[in-house]
């Protein structure tokens, strides 16, 4: 398998409670970054009123890849993120180096697109 066992589980498989991407997660930095990217992507697409089809045309990223990132079924690669950021005019990659990740076994409240742990606040704000 490309990426070895580190990519054997999809990002959304680290959900402990609630629904991806606005969920309480296991303390896995990669999954939390993928979650923050999915949240920011969904929020921006909604704000800009752009569909996955339109974003695919604008960015050159396959529509199914966009859907997979939004659903947490893939680990988005650097080129995908760069192309989406360029098409949307925003940064999707969070500053995860500033996050405090709890020890294994402790759940992590959803990390908002601004990089702050926010629990259900981000979900409520998006509804």
XYZ file of N, CA and C in Angstrom, residues 14-92:
237
model
N -10.800 8.184 12.452
C -10.341 8.615 13.771
C -11.431 9.358 14.544
N -12.644 9.431 13.981
C -13.777 10.054 14.661
C -14.170 9.211 15.874
N -14.354 9.857 17.007
C -14.795 9.190 18.232
C -16.280 9.440 18.451
N -16.708 10.681 18.228
C -18.102 11.035 18.477
C -18.542 12.094 17.480
N -19.766 12.010 17.026
C -20.378 12.948 16.101
C -20.000 12.569 14.670
N -20.167 13.493 13.764
C -20.019 13.199 12.344
C -18.893 14.026 11.742
N -18.073 13.395 10.919
C -17.002 14.072 10.178
C -17.615 15.175 9.335
N -16.998 16.317 9.170
C -15.727 16.714 9.754
C -15.848 17.454 11.084
N -17.073 17.640 11.584
C -17.266 18.368 12.842
C -17.427 17.372 13.980
N -16.380 16.642 14.279
C -16.458 15.540 15.232
C -15.380 15.649 16.301
N -15.587 14.918 17.361
C -14.548 14.716 18.361
C -13.657 13.617 17.813
N -12.359 13.854 17.832
C -11.415 12.963 17.173
C -10.441 12.309 18.152
N -9.889 11.185 17.716
C -8.764 10.581 18.426
C -7.555 11.496 18.230
N -6.616 11.483 19.163
C -5.470 12.399 19.080
C -4.436 11.950 18.047
N -4.745 12.129 16.785
C -3.861 11.784 15.670
C -3.651 13.055 14.857
N -2.455 13.630 14.928
C -2.193 14.937 14.312
C -2.562 14.945 12.828
N -2.220 13.913 12.090
C -2.538 13.869 10.665
C -4.031 13.907 10.406
N -4.789 13.142 11.185
C -6.242 13.129 11.023
C -6.845 14.478 11.406
N -6.269 15.128 12.414
C -6.762 16.448 12.822
C -6.484 17.494 11.744
N -5.328 17.396 11.081
C -5.023 18.308 9.975
C -5.991 18.056 8.824
N -6.219 16.788 8.482
C -7.161 16.457 7.411
C -8.562 16.965 7.754
N -8.940 16.871 9.026
C -10.234 17.365 9.483
C -10.317 18.882 9.316
N -9.293 19.594 9.722
C -9.291 21.058 9.602
C -9.350 21.483 8.139
N -8.640 20.767 7.272
C -8.678 21.070 5.840
C -10.083 20.842 5.294
N -10.695 19.722 5.657
C -12.051 19.419 5.185
C -13.045 20.477 5.661
N -12.924 20.898 6.922
C -13.815 21.939 7.454
C -13.637 23.246 6.701
N -12.404 23.671 6.538
C -12.128 24.944 5.856
C -12.571 24.873 4.399
N -12.353 23.744 3.746
C -12.777 23.576 2.361
C -14.294 23.669 2.251
N -15.010 22.951 3.115
C -16.475 22.974 3.086
C -17.006 24.374 3.372
N -16.451 25.046 4.376
C -16.897 26.390 4.734
C -16.661 27.368 3.590
N -15.495 27.287 2.974
C -15.153 28.202 1.888
C -16.009 27.946 0.660
N -16.236 26.670 0.331
C -17.100 26.357 -0.804
C -18.504 26.901 -0.570
N -18.986 26.793 0.646
C -20.309 27.314 0.975
C -20.334 28.835 0.882
N -19.343 29.492 1.473
C -19.264 30.956 1.449
C -19.170 31.493 0.024
N -18.378 30.814 -0.818
C -18.172 31.261 -2.194
C -19.236 30.712 -3.143
N -20.128 29.891 -2.589
C -21.204 29.292 -3.386
C -20.648 28.598 -4.631
N -19.659 27.740 -4.387
C -19.032 27.005 -5.484
C -19.230 25.507 -5.248
N -19.666 24.817 -6.263
C -19.900 23.376 -6.171
C -18.591 22.620 -6.381
N -18.603 21.351 -6.063
C -17.431 20.504 -6.303
C -17.111 20.456 -7.793
N -18.139 20.421 -8.637
C -17.912 20.408 -10.086
C -17.238 21.694 -10.549
N -17.744 22.832 -10.086
C -17.164 24.119 -10.477
C -15.749 24.268 -9.930
N -15.530 23.824 -8.691
C -14.194 23.901 -8.100
C -13.226 22.986 -8.844
N -13.703 21.836 -9.274
C -12.856 20.926 -10.049
C -12.406 21.590 -11.347
N -13.320 22.245 -12.021
C -12.972 22.935 -13.266
C -11.983 24.061 -13.011
N -12.218 24.825 -11.956
C -11.379 25.984 -11.645
C -9.986 25.581 -11.159
N -9.908 24.477 -10.394
C -8.651 24.083 -9.752
C -7.855 23.034 -10.519
N -8.537 22.269 -11.365
C -7.867 21.156 -12.037
C -7.813 19.903 -11.183
N -8.428 19.941 -10.001
C -8.498 18.782 -9.114
C -9.772 18.010 -9.454
N -9.641 16.718 -9.602
C -10.783 15.871 -9.924
C -11.912 16.059 -8.908
N -13.150 16.133 -9.395
C -14.308 16.330 -8.520
C -14.400 15.249 -7.451
N -14.108 13.998 -7.821
C -14.188 12.912 -6.839
C -13.132 13.077 -5.752
N -11.968 13.600 -6.091
C -10.933 13.856 -5.083
C -11.416 14.924 -4.105
N -12.051 15.977 -4.620
C -12.598 17.024 -3.756
C -13.627 16.425 -2.799
N -14.512 15.605 -3.334
C -15.530 14.945 -2.509
C -14.888 14.049 -1.460
N -13.849 13.326 -1.852
C -13.161 12.432 -0.913
C -12.479 13.215 0.215
N -11.897 14.371 -0.103
C -11.283 15.217 0.932
C -12.365 15.706 1.889
N -13.488 16.171 1.331
C -14.589 16.650 2.160
C -15.143 15.557 3.064
N -15.148 14.312 2.569
C -15.687 13.177 3.328
C -14.667 12.501 4.236
N -13.407 12.912 4.161
C -12.375 12.321 5.011
C -11.997 10.908 4.626
N -12.182 10.561 3.355
C -11.857 9.200 2.914
C -10.484 9.093 2.274
N -9.776 10.235 2.148
C -8.414 10.236 1.608
C -7.550 11.176 2.436
N -6.245 10.957 2.352
C -5.275 11.875 2.924
C -4.916 12.848 1.793
N -5.371 14.109 1.854
C -5.106 15.018 0.735
C -3.612 15.274 0.573
N -3.156 15.220 -0.677
C -1.726 15.451 -0.915
C -1.449 16.938 -1.125
N -0.179 17.275 -1.118
C 0.252 18.662 -1.189
C -0.223 19.343 -2.470
N -0.112 18.680 -3.613
C -0.520 19.298 -4.869
C -2.026 19.562 -4.905
N -2.806 18.640 -4.362
C -4.253 18.844 -4.287
C -4.567 20.079 -3.456
N -3.946 20.192 -2.291
C -4.200 21.326 -1.401
C -3.771 22.635 -2.055
N -2.591 22.643 -2.673
C -2.093 23.854 -3.327
C -3.027 24.287 -4.452
N -3.491 23.344 -5.252
C -4.399 23.682 -6.355
C -5.743 24.202 -5.838
N -6.259 23.591 -4.789
C -7.524 24.061 -4.205
C -7.346 25.450 -3.580
N -6.247 25.654 -2.866
C -5.985 26.969 -2.269
C -5.901 28.046 -3.346
N -5.204 27.738 -4.438
C -5.066 28.710 -5.523
C -6.396 29.055 -6.157
N -7.231 28.055 -6.366
C -8.535 28.281 -6.992
C -9.476 29.054 -6.076
N -9.387 28.804 -4.769
C -10.288 29.451 -3.815
C -9.748 30.782 -3.281
N -8.431 30.991 -3.410
C -7.821 32.215 -2.911
C -7.703 32.265 -1.405
N -7.611 31.091 -0.780
C -7.488 31.016 0.686
C -6.476 29.930 1.044
N -6.026 29.951 2.285
C -5.166 28.884 2.785
C -6.032 27.814 3.440
N -5.806 26.575 3.074
C -6.506 25.455 3.695
C -5.668 24.803 4.784
